[in-house]
Coordinates of C-alpha atoms in Angstrom, one line a residue:
M44 CA 118.8 164.3 66.7
P45 CA 117.3 167.7 66.8
T46 CA 118.2 170.1 69.6
V47 CA 115.7 172.0 71.8
E48 CA 116.2 175.1 69.6
E49 CA 115.5 173.1 66.4
L50 CA 112.3 171.7 67.9
Y51 CA 111.1 175.1 68.8
R52 CA 111.9 176.4 65.4
N53 CA 110.0 173.7 63.5
Y54 CA 107.1 174.0 66.0
G55 CA 107.0 177.7 65.0
I56 CA 106.8 176.8 61.3
L57 CA 103.9 174.4 61.8
A58 CA 102.1 176.8 64.2
D59 CA 102.4 179.7 61.8
A60 CA 101.1 177.6 58.9
T61 CA 97.9 176.9 60.8
E62 CA 95.6 174.9 58.5
T63 CA 98.3 174.5 55.8
A64 CA 100.7 172.8 58.3
G65 CA 100.4 169.6 56.4
Q66 CA 102.5 171.1 53.7
H67 CA 105.5 171.1 56.0
K68 CA 106.2 167.4 56.3
D69 CA 109.9 167.9 57.0
A70 CA 109.2 170.1 60.0
Y71 CA 107.0 167.5 61.5
Q72 CA 109.6 164.8 60.9
V73 CA 112.1 166.8 62.9
I74 CA 109.6 166.9 65.8
L75 CA 109.1 163.1 65.5
D76 CA 112.9 162.6 65.7
G77 CA 112.8 164.5 69.0
V78 CA 112.0 161.3 70.8
K79 CA 115.6 160.1 70.2
G80 CA 117.0 163.1 72.1
G81 CA 117.6 163.9 75.7
A82 CA 115.0 164.4 78.5
K83 CA 114.2 168.1 77.4
E84 CA 113.8 167.1 73.8
K85 CA 111.6 164.2 74.6
R86 CA 109.3 166.3 76.8
L87 CA 108.9 168.8 74.0
A88 CA 108.2 166.0 71.4
A89 CA 105.6 164.5 73.8
Q90 CA 103.6 167.8 73.5
F91 CA 104.4 168.8 69.9
I92 CA 103.7 165.4 68.2
P93 CA 100.0 165.2 69.1
K94 CA 99.4 168.9 68.5
F95 CA 100.0 168.6 64.7
F96 CA 99.1 164.9 64.3
K97 CA 95.9 165.5 62.5
H98 CA 97.7 167.4 59.6
F99 CA 99.8 164.4 58.7
P100 CA 97.7 161.3 58.1
E101 CA 100.4 159.7 56.0
L102 CA 102.7 159.8 59.1
A103 CA 100.1 158.5 61.5
D104 CA 101.9 155.2 62.3
S105 CA 105.2 156.9 62.7
A106 CA 103.7 159.5 65.0
I107 CA 101.8 157.0 67.2
N108 CA 104.9 154.8 67.5
A109 CA 107.0 157.8 68.4
Q110 CA 104.5 158.7 71.2
L111 CA 104.5 155.1 72.4
D112 CA 108.3 155.2 72.8
L113 CA 107.8 158.1 75.1
C114 CA 105.0 156.2 77.0
E115 CA 107.7 153.6 77.8
D116 CA 110.5 156.0 78.7
E117 CA 112.5 155.5 81.9
D118 CA 111.7 159.0 83.0
V119 CA 108.3 158.9 84.7
S120 CA 107.6 162.6 84.0
I121 CA 108.1 162.0 80.2
R122 CA 105.8 158.9 80.4
R123 CA 103.1 160.9 82.2
Q124 CA 103.3 163.7 79.6
A125 CA 103.1 161.3 76.7
I126 CA 100.2 159.4 78.2
K127 CA 98.3 162.6 79.0
E128 CA 98.4 163.5 75.3
L129 CA 97.4 160.1 73.9
P130 CA 93.7 160.9 73.4
Q131 CA 94.7 163.5 70.7
F132 CA 95.7 160.5 68.5
A133 CA 92.3 158.9 68.9
T134 CA 90.8 160.0 65.6
G135 CA 89.0 157.8 63.1
D136 CA 90.5 154.4 62.6
N137 CA 93.3 155.2 65.1
L138 CA 90.9 155.2 68.1
P139 CA 90.6 151.4 68.7
R140 CA 94.4 151.2 68.5
V141 CA 94.8 154.0 71.0
A142 CA 92.2 152.3 73.3
D143 CA 94.2 149.1 73.0
I144 CA 97.4 150.9 73.9
L145 CA 95.8 152.7 76.9
T146 CA 94.4 149.5 78.1
Q147 CA 97.8 147.9 78.1
L148 CA 99.2 150.9 80.0
L149 CA 96.7 150.1 82.9
Q150 CA 99.4 147.8 84.1
S151 CA 101.4 150.8 85.4
D152 CA 102.3 150.7 89.1
D153 CA 102.8 154.4 89.3
S154 CA 99.6 155.8 90.8
A155 CA 99.8 159.2 89.0
E156 CA 100.5 157.4 85.7
F157 CA 97.7 154.9 86.3
N158 CA 95.2 157.8 87.0
L159 CA 96.3 159.5 83.8
V160 CA 95.6 156.3 81.8
N161 CA 92.2 156.0 83.4
N162 CA 91.3 159.6 82.6
A163 CA 92.6 159.2 79.0
L164 CA 90.4 156.1 78.5
L165 CA 87.4 157.9 79.9
S166 CA 88.2 160.8 77.5
I167 CA 88.2 158.6 74.4
F168 CA 85.2 156.6 75.7
K169 CA 83.2 159.8 75.3
M170 CA 84.5 160.3 71.8
D171 CA 83.7 156.8 70.6
A172 CA 82.4 154.3 73.1
K173 CA 82.3 151.4 70.7
G174 CA 85.8 151.9 69.5
T175 CA 87.1 152.2 73.0
L176 CA 85.3 149.0 74.1
G177 CA 86.9 147.2 71.1
G178 CA 90.4 148.0 72.6
L179 CA 89.4 147.1 76.1
F180 CA 87.8 143.8 75.2
S181 CA 90.7 142.9 72.9
Q182 CA 93.0 143.1 75.9
I183 CA 90.6 141.3 78.2
L184 CA 90.4 138.4 75.8
Q185 CA 94.1 138.3 74.7
G186 CA 96.2 140.4 77.0
E187 CA 98.4 139.7 80.0
D188 CA 96.8 138.7 83.3
I189 CA 97.5 142.0 85.0
V190 CA 96.1 144.0 82.0
R191 CA 93.0 141.7 81.8
E192 CA 92.4 142.2 85.5
R193 CA 92.7 145.9 85.4
A194 CA 90.7 146.3 82.3
I195 CA 87.8 144.4 83.9
K196 CA 88.0 146.5 87.0
F197 CA 88.1 149.7 84.9
L198 CA 84.8 148.6 83.3
S199 CA 83.2 147.6 86.6
T200 CA 84.0 150.9 88.2
K201 CA 83.9 153.5 85.4
L202 CA 81.0 152.5 83.2
R203 CA 78.5 153.7 85.8
T204 CA 80.1 157.2 85.7
L205 CA 79.4 157.7 82.0
P206 CA 76.4 159.7 80.9
E207 CA 73.4 158.2 79.1
E208 CA 74.3 159.8 75.8
V209 CA 77.6 157.8 75.8
L210 CA 76.0 154.5 77.1
T211 CA 73.4 154.2 74.3
K212 CA 71.4 151.1 73.8
E213 CA 73.8 150.0 71.0
V214 CA 76.8 150.4 73.2
E215 CA 75.1 148.4 76.0
E216 CA 74.3 145.6 73.5
L217 CA 78.0 145.6 72.5
I218 CA 79.0 145.3 76.2
L219 CA 76.7 142.4 76.6
T220 CA 77.8 140.6 73.4
E221 CA 81.5 141.0 74.3
S222 CA 81.0 140.1 77.9
K223 CA 79.4 136.8 76.9
K224 CA 82.6 135.9 75.0
V225 CA 84.7 136.6 78.1
L226 CA 82.3 134.7 80.3
E227 CA 83.1 131.5 78.4
D228 CA 86.3 131.4 80.3
V229 CA 86.5 133.4 83.6
T230 CA 87.7 133.0 87.2
G231 CA 85.2 133.3 90.1
E232 CA 86.3 136.9 90.9
E233 CA 86.0 137.9 87.2
F234 CA 82.6 136.5 87.0
V235 CA 81.4 138.5 90.0
L236 CA 82.8 141.7 88.4
F237 CA 81.1 141.0 85.1
M238 CA 77.8 140.5 86.8
K239 CA 78.3 143.9 88.5
I240 CA 79.0 145.4 85.0
L241 CA 76.0 143.8 83.3
S242 CA 73.5 144.3 86.1
G243 CA 74.2 148.0 86.0
L244 CA 73.3 148.4 82.4
K245 CA 70.1 150.3 81.8
S246 CA 68.9 148.0 79.1
L247 CA 69.1 145.0 81.5
Q248 CA 66.9 146.6 84.2
T249 CA 63.7 145.2 82.5
V250 CA 62.2 141.8 83.3
S251 CA 63.5 140.3 80.1
G252 CA 66.9 141.8 80.9
R253 CA 67.0 140.4 84.4
Q254 CA 65.9 137.0 82.9
Q255 CA 68.9 137.2 80.5
L256 CA 71.2 137.7 83.5
V257 CA 69.7 134.8 85.4
E258 CA 70.3 132.6 82.4
L259 CA 73.9 133.7 82.2
V260 CA 74.4 132.9 85.9
A261 CA 72.7 129.5 85.5
E262 CA 75.1 128.7 82.6
Q263 CA 78.1 129.6 84.8
A264 CA 76.7 127.5 87.6
D265 CA 76.4 124.6 85.2
L266 CA 73.2 123.3 86.7
E267 CA 73.2 120.4 84.2
Q268 CA 76.3 118.9 85.7
T269 CA 76.5 116.2 88.5
F270 CA 76.9 117.9 91.8
N271 CA 79.9 116.8 93.8
P272 CA 79.6 117.8 97.5
S273 CA 83.1 116.7 98.3
D274 CA 84.7 119.0 95.7
P275 CA 85.2 122.4 97.4
D276 CA 85.5 124.2 94.1
C277 CA 82.3 122.7 92.8
V278 CA 80.4 123.8 95.9
D279 CA 82.0 127.2 96.0
R280 CA 81.2 127.8 92.3
L281 CA 77.5 127.0 92.9
L282 CA 77.3 129.3 95.9
Q283 CA 79.1 132.2 94.1
C284 CA 76.8 131.9 91.1
T285 CA 73.7 131.6 93.3
R286 CA 74.7 134.6 95.3
Q287 CA 74.9 136.6 92.1
A288 CA 71.4 135.3 91.0
V289 CA 69.6 136.0 94.2
P290 CA 69.3 139.9 93.7
L291 CA 67.9 139.3 90.2
F292 CA 64.9 137.2 91.3
S293 CA 61.5 138.8 91.6
K294 CA 57.8 137.9 91.2
N295 CA 58.4 138.1 87.4
V296 CA 61.9 136.5 87.3
H297 CA 61.6 133.1 88.9
S298 CA 64.2 131.2 90.9
T299 CA 62.6 127.8 90.1
R300 CA 65.6 126.3 88.3
F301 CA 68.0 127.1 91.2
V302 CA 65.5 126.0 93.9
T303 CA 64.9 122.7 92.1
Y304 CA 68.7 122.1 91.8
F305 CA 69.2 122.8 95.5
C306 CA 66.3 120.6 96.6
E307 CA 67.3 117.7 94.3
H308 CA 71.1 117.8 94.5
V309 CA 72.3 119.9 97.4
L310 CA 69.9 119.3 100.3
P311 CA 70.4 115.5 100.2
N312 CA 74.2 116.1 100.5
L313 CA 74.1 118.9 103.0
S314 CA 76.2 117.2 105.6
S315 CA 78.9 116.2 103.0
L316 CA 79.5 119.8 101.7
T317 CA 83.1 121.0 101.7
T318 CA 84.3 124.6 101.3
P319 CA 87.7 126.2 100.6
V320 CA 86.7 129.1 102.9
E321 CA 88.1 128.5 106.4
G322 CA 85.6 129.1 109.3
L323 CA 82.5 129.2 107.1
D324 CA 79.4 127.3 108.1
I325 CA 78.8 126.0 104.6
Q326 CA 75.5 124.3 105.5
L327 CA 74.0 127.4 106.9
E328 CA 75.1 129.4 103.9
V329 CA 73.4 126.9 101.6
L330 CA 70.2 127.0 103.6
K331 CA 70.2 130.8 103.7
L332 CA 70.5 131.0 99.9
L333 CA 67.7 128.4 99.5
A334 CA 65.4 130.4 101.9
E335 CA 66.0 133.7 99.9
M336 CA 65.3 132.0 96.6
S337 CA 62.2 130.1 97.8
S338 CA 60.2 133.4 97.8
F339 CA 60.4 133.7 94.1
C340 CA 60.0 130.1 93.0
G341 CA 57.5 129.6 90.1
D342 CA 55.7 126.4 89.1
M343 CA 57.9 123.4 89.8
E344 CA 57.6 120.1 87.9
K345 CA 58.5 117.8 90.8
L346 CA 57.0 120.0 93.6
E347 CA 55.7 117.2 95.8
S348 CA 59.0 115.3 95.6
N349 CA 61.1 118.4 96.3
L350 CA 58.8 119.4 99.1
K351 CA 59.3 116.0 100.6
K352 CA 63.1 116.4 100.5
L353 CA 62.8 119.7 102.2
F354 CA 60.4 118.3 104.8
D355 CA 62.8 115.4 105.5
K356 CA 65.7 117.7 106.0
L357 CA 63.6 119.9 108.3
L358 CA 62.8 116.9 110.5
E359 CA 66.6 116.3 111.0
Y360 CA 66.7 119.6 112.9
M361 CA 63.3 119.3 114.7
P362 CA 64.1 116.8 117.4
L363 CA 61.5 114.7 119.3
P364 CA 61.2 115.5 123.1
P365 CA 63.6 113.5 125.2
E366 CA 62.1 110.4 126.8
E367 CA 61.3 110.6 130.4
A368 CA 62.3 108.1 133.0
E369 CA 59.9 106.7 135.6
N370 CA 60.8 109.5 138.1
G371 CA 59.8 112.1 135.5
E372 CA 63.4 113.2 134.7
N373 CA 65.1 112.9 131.4
A374 CA 66.3 109.4 130.6
G375 CA 69.2 110.7 128.5
N376 CA 72.2 112.7 129.6
E377 CA 71.3 115.9 127.9
E378 CA 68.4 117.5 126.0
P379 CA 68.5 117.8 122.2
K380 CA 70.1 121.0 120.8
L381 CA 67.7 123.2 119.0
Q382 CA 69.5 124.7 116.0
F383 CA 67.5 127.8 115.5
S384 CA 69.5 129.3 112.5
Y385 CA 69.1 126.1 110.4
V386 CA 65.5 125.7 111.3
E387 CA 64.6 129.3 110.4
C388 CA 65.9 128.7 106.9
L389 CA 64.4 125.3 106.4
L390 CA 61.0 126.2 107.9
Y391 CA 60.8 129.4 105.8
S392 CA 61.7 127.5 102.6
F393 CA 59.1 124.8 103.5
H394 CA 56.5 127.5 104.3
Q395 CA 57.1 129.2 100.9
L396 CA 57.0 126.1 98.8
G397 CA 54.2 124.7 100.9
R398 CA 51.9 127.5 99.6
K399 CA 52.0 125.8 96.2
L400 CA 50.9 122.5 97.6
P401 CA 48.8 123.4 100.8
D402 CA 47.5 119.9 101.4
F403 CA 51.0 118.4 101.6
L404 CA 50.9 117.9 105.3
T405 CA 47.4 116.6 105.5
A406 CA 47.0 114.6 102.2
K407 CA 50.5 113.6 101.3
L408 CA 51.7 112.4 104.7
N409 CA 50.2 109.5 106.6
A410 CA 48.6 110.2 110.0
E411 CA 51.6 108.9 112.0
K412 CA 54.1 111.2 110.2
L413 CA 51.8 114.2 110.7
K414 CA 51.4 113.3 114.4
D415 CA 55.2 112.9 114.7
F416 CA 55.7 116.3 113.0
K417 CA 53.3 118.1 115.3
I418 CA 55.0 116.6 118.4
R419 CA 58.4 118.0 117.1
L420 CA 56.8 121.4 116.3
Q421 CA 55.3 121.5 119.8
Y422 CA 58.6 120.6 121.5
F423 CA 60.5 123.2 119.4
A424 CA 57.9 125.8 120.1
R425 CA 58.3 125.3 123.9
G426 CA 62.1 125.9 123.6
L427 CA 61.4 128.9 121.5
Q428 CA 59.2 130.5 124.1
V429 CA 61.8 130.2 126.8
Y430 CA 64.4 131.9 124.6
I431 CA 62.1 134.6 123.4
R432 CA 61.3 135.5 127.0
Q433 CA 65.0 135.5 128.0
L434 CA 66.0 137.6 125.0
R435 CA 63.2 140.2 125.5
L436 CA 64.2 140.5 129.2
A437 CA 67.8 141.0 128.3
L438 CA 67.1 143.7 125.7
Q439 CA 64.3 145.4 127.7
G440 CA 64.9 149.2 128.1
K441 CA 68.1 149.1 125.9
T442 CA 68.2 151.7 123.1
G443 CA 70.8 153.5 120.9
E444 CA 74.4 152.8 121.9
A445 CA 73.5 150.0 124.3
L446 CA 72.1 148.0 121.4
K447 CA 75.3 148.4 119.4
T448 CA 77.5 146.3 121.6
E449 CA 78.5 142.9 120.1
E450 CA 76.6 141.0 122.8
N451 CA 73.4 142.9 122.2
K452 CA 73.7 142.8 118.4
I453 CA 73.8 139.0 118.7
K454 CA 70.7 139.0 121.0
V455 CA 68.8 141.3 118.5
V456 CA 69.4 138.8 115.7
A457 CA 68.7 135.8 117.9
L458 CA 65.3 137.4 118.8
K459 CA 64.5 137.9 115.1
I460 CA 65.3 134.3 114.4
T461 CA 63.2 132.9 117.2
N462 CA 60.3 135.2 116.5
N463 CA 60.3 134.2 112.8
I464 CA 60.3 130.5 113.7
N465 CA 57.5 131.1 116.2
V466 CA 55.3 132.8 113.6
L467 CA 55.9 130.0 111.0
I468 CA 55.2 127.2 113.6
K469 CA 51.9 128.9 114.6
D470 CA 50.9 128.8 110.9
L471 CA 51.6 125.1 110.6
F472 CA 49.6 124.4 113.8
H473 CA 46.4 125.6 112.1
I474 CA 43.9 123.0 111.1
P475 CA 44.4 122.7 108.2
P476 CA 48.0 124.2 108.1
S477 CA 48.1 127.8 107.0
Y478 CA 50.8 129.5 104.8
K479 CA 49.5 133.0 105.1
S480 CA 52.0 134.7 107.5
T481 CA 54.8 136.8 106.2
V482 CA 58.2 137.2 107.9
T483 CA 61.5 138.9 107.0
L484 CA 64.5 136.6 107.2
S485 CA 66.7 137.5 110.2
W486 CA 69.7 138.5 108.1
K487 CA 67.7 140.6 105.6
P488 CA 66.9 144.3 106.1
V489 CA 63.3 145.1 106.9
Q490 CA 61.6 146.4 103.8
K491 CA 59.1 149.2 104.2
A492 CA 55.8 148.4 102.6
D493 CA 55.9 150.1 99.2
A494 CA 54.1 148.5 96.4
G495 CA 55.9 150.6 93.8
Q496 CA 59.4 149.8 95.2
K497 CA 61.7 148.3 92.6
R498 CA 64.2 145.6 93.3
T499 CA 67.8 146.7 92.9
S500 CA 70.9 144.8 91.8
E501 CA 72.5 145.5 95.2
D502 CA 73.1 142.5 97.4
T503 CA 70.8 142.9 100.4
T504 CA 71.6 139.6 102.0
S505 CA 73.8 140.8 104.8
S506 CA 73.6 139.0 108.0
S507 CA 74.2 142.0 110.2
P508 CA 71.4 143.9 111.9
P509 CA 69.3 145.7 109.3
K510 CA 70.0 149.3 110.3
K511 CA 73.2 149.6 108.3
A512 CA 74.7 147.7 105.4
P513 CA 78.1 146.2 106.2
V514 CA 81.2 147.6 104.5
G515 CA 83.8 145.2 103.3
P516 CA 84.0 141.4 103.2
K517 CA 83.2 140.2 106.7
R518 CA 82.4 136.5 107.3
D519 CA 79.1 135.2 108.5
A520 CA 80.5 132.5 110.7
R521 CA 77.4 132.7 112.9
Q522 CA 77.2 129.7 115.1
I523 CA 74.0 127.8 115.8
Y524 CA 71.9 128.8 118.9
N525 CA 71.8 125.9 121.3
P526 CA 69.1 126.4 124.0
P527 CA 70.5 124.0 126.7
S528 CA 73.7 126.1 127.0
G529 CA 72.0 129.5 126.6
K530 CA 74.9 130.6 124.4
Y531 CA 74.7 132.8 121.4
S532 CA 77.2 133.2 118.6
S533 CA 79.9 135.8 119.3
N534 CA 80.6 136.4 115.6
L535 CA 77.9 138.1 113.7
G536 CA 78.7 139.7 110.3
S537 CA 78.2 139.2 106.7
F538 CA 80.1 136.8 104.4
S539 CA 80.5 137.9 100.9
Y540 CA 81.5 135.5 98.2
E541 CA 82.2 138.4 95.9
Q542 CA 85.5 139.1 97.7
R543 CA 86.9 135.7 97.3
G544 CA 89.8 135.3 94.9
G545 CA 89.7 133.8 91.4
F546 CA 90.0 130.0 90.8
R547 CA 92.6 129.3 88.1
G548 CA 93.4 125.7 88.8
G549 CA 91.5 122.9 87.0
R550 CA 88.0 123.9 87.6
G551 CA 86.5 122.8 84.3
R552 CA 84.8 125.1 81.8
G553 CA 84.5 128.7 82.7
W554 CA 86.4 128.6 86.0
G555 CA 89.8 127.1 85.2
G556 CA 93.0 128.5 84.0
R557 CA 92.5 130.5 80.8
G558 CA 95.5 129.1 79.0
N559 CA 98.7 130.8 78.0
R560 CA 98.2 134.1 76.5
S561 CA 100.8 136.4 75.0
R562 CA 103.2 138.3 77.2
G563 CA 104.5 141.7 76.7
R564 CA 102.9 144.7 75.0
I565 CA 101.4 144.2 71.6
Y566 CA 101.1 147.7 70.4

């Protein structure tokens, strides 16, 4: 094993030789042998090996292996030095191998070391994006769970920081192609991250690109399968996928396939839905997603049939007035509860789809059913007016900080909900019913009128007041507003499926355990 003095002497030989350093193979071999020495010798070898690497292509494997030994050394300072120099080995055919090695090194628990690996990967990404992606995706497909997880997170956080000259159209096509392979077998959390990666690609910002992404989501949602409302994983999978699809929909990218599936398979089973998420109002979450998608539904094959299913579900939440006894008082013990949150979603969805079949209420329903519906609307509208007056009175004169208290935030949202329902009911009371009014769903931020405004891939479906987007995964466990009690929910926030963990237990294609992959580094 060479001493420090010998290492310096041979370094001098190679440095003095400049471009003819390749003629001094023995001197380079001495430096390679430095990895077998003590801490000082190893630190020098970590610096000297990469410096002259390019002059000895015939010793490339030996040099890379020697550097890798240093990357796994017990001394953290030696590991850090060795990792820092790894990009110097990323030349020609060696680059994919170096990318593969660096990807495996992402499993480091030392924060400084982990940051060095990230920086090294970004460095070689700028040298050869395709080669680097080859190493990353190789580990995503075949590496250990921790390596796979961190490689995916690297792509989801770092790709957006790369300049356009690095992320060329060809590079983005490679990312899409490789991502499709990974999406054949992913957990829920991984799927969300890959949608974040793909929706950020410039080449997928077009209408056709967005359509591609919607098709990817539809494939993951498995809309051809039989829906099982009693299987929490089946329900959660559908909701996670739908949540990813919603920001992609527009007037040119239609939600028809998803809306159809919800109307035909989910709405009839609404009361049977189960969820693995404790404290979540799963029925309200489903209705909110349907409402958001209904705005972008295209031509639907079974429109009348699906509108009927939506209408029937709406009736369940639009009670008839309580019967009056002979003395004019209610015959029952209590008045029906008006579930404003559910009705806002269902009424909005019905209003959106009703535009496509405007004579549904007058021509497709018999006179008795229409009369019954109008009575329900009228009763609900009376309850609305009471609450709108109460809410306006409670919020009158309050501005700034006063509106930021939890109680007032709840009242602000409640006022949006009741106002929305009021506008939609007025439309349906027209003769014939009208579908012209426009409202912004209570949990959506108010959009400024801007014809040229583009839809973004950001999720804007937060349930909190529209002034500020929420940070972090809060739950929307908002309760239903029940007029008789005059109570509002005390828990307003936004629930994000994106933050839920992966699902590795028998979930069927695409969401189950990914099988046993190799363990240990495979340099």
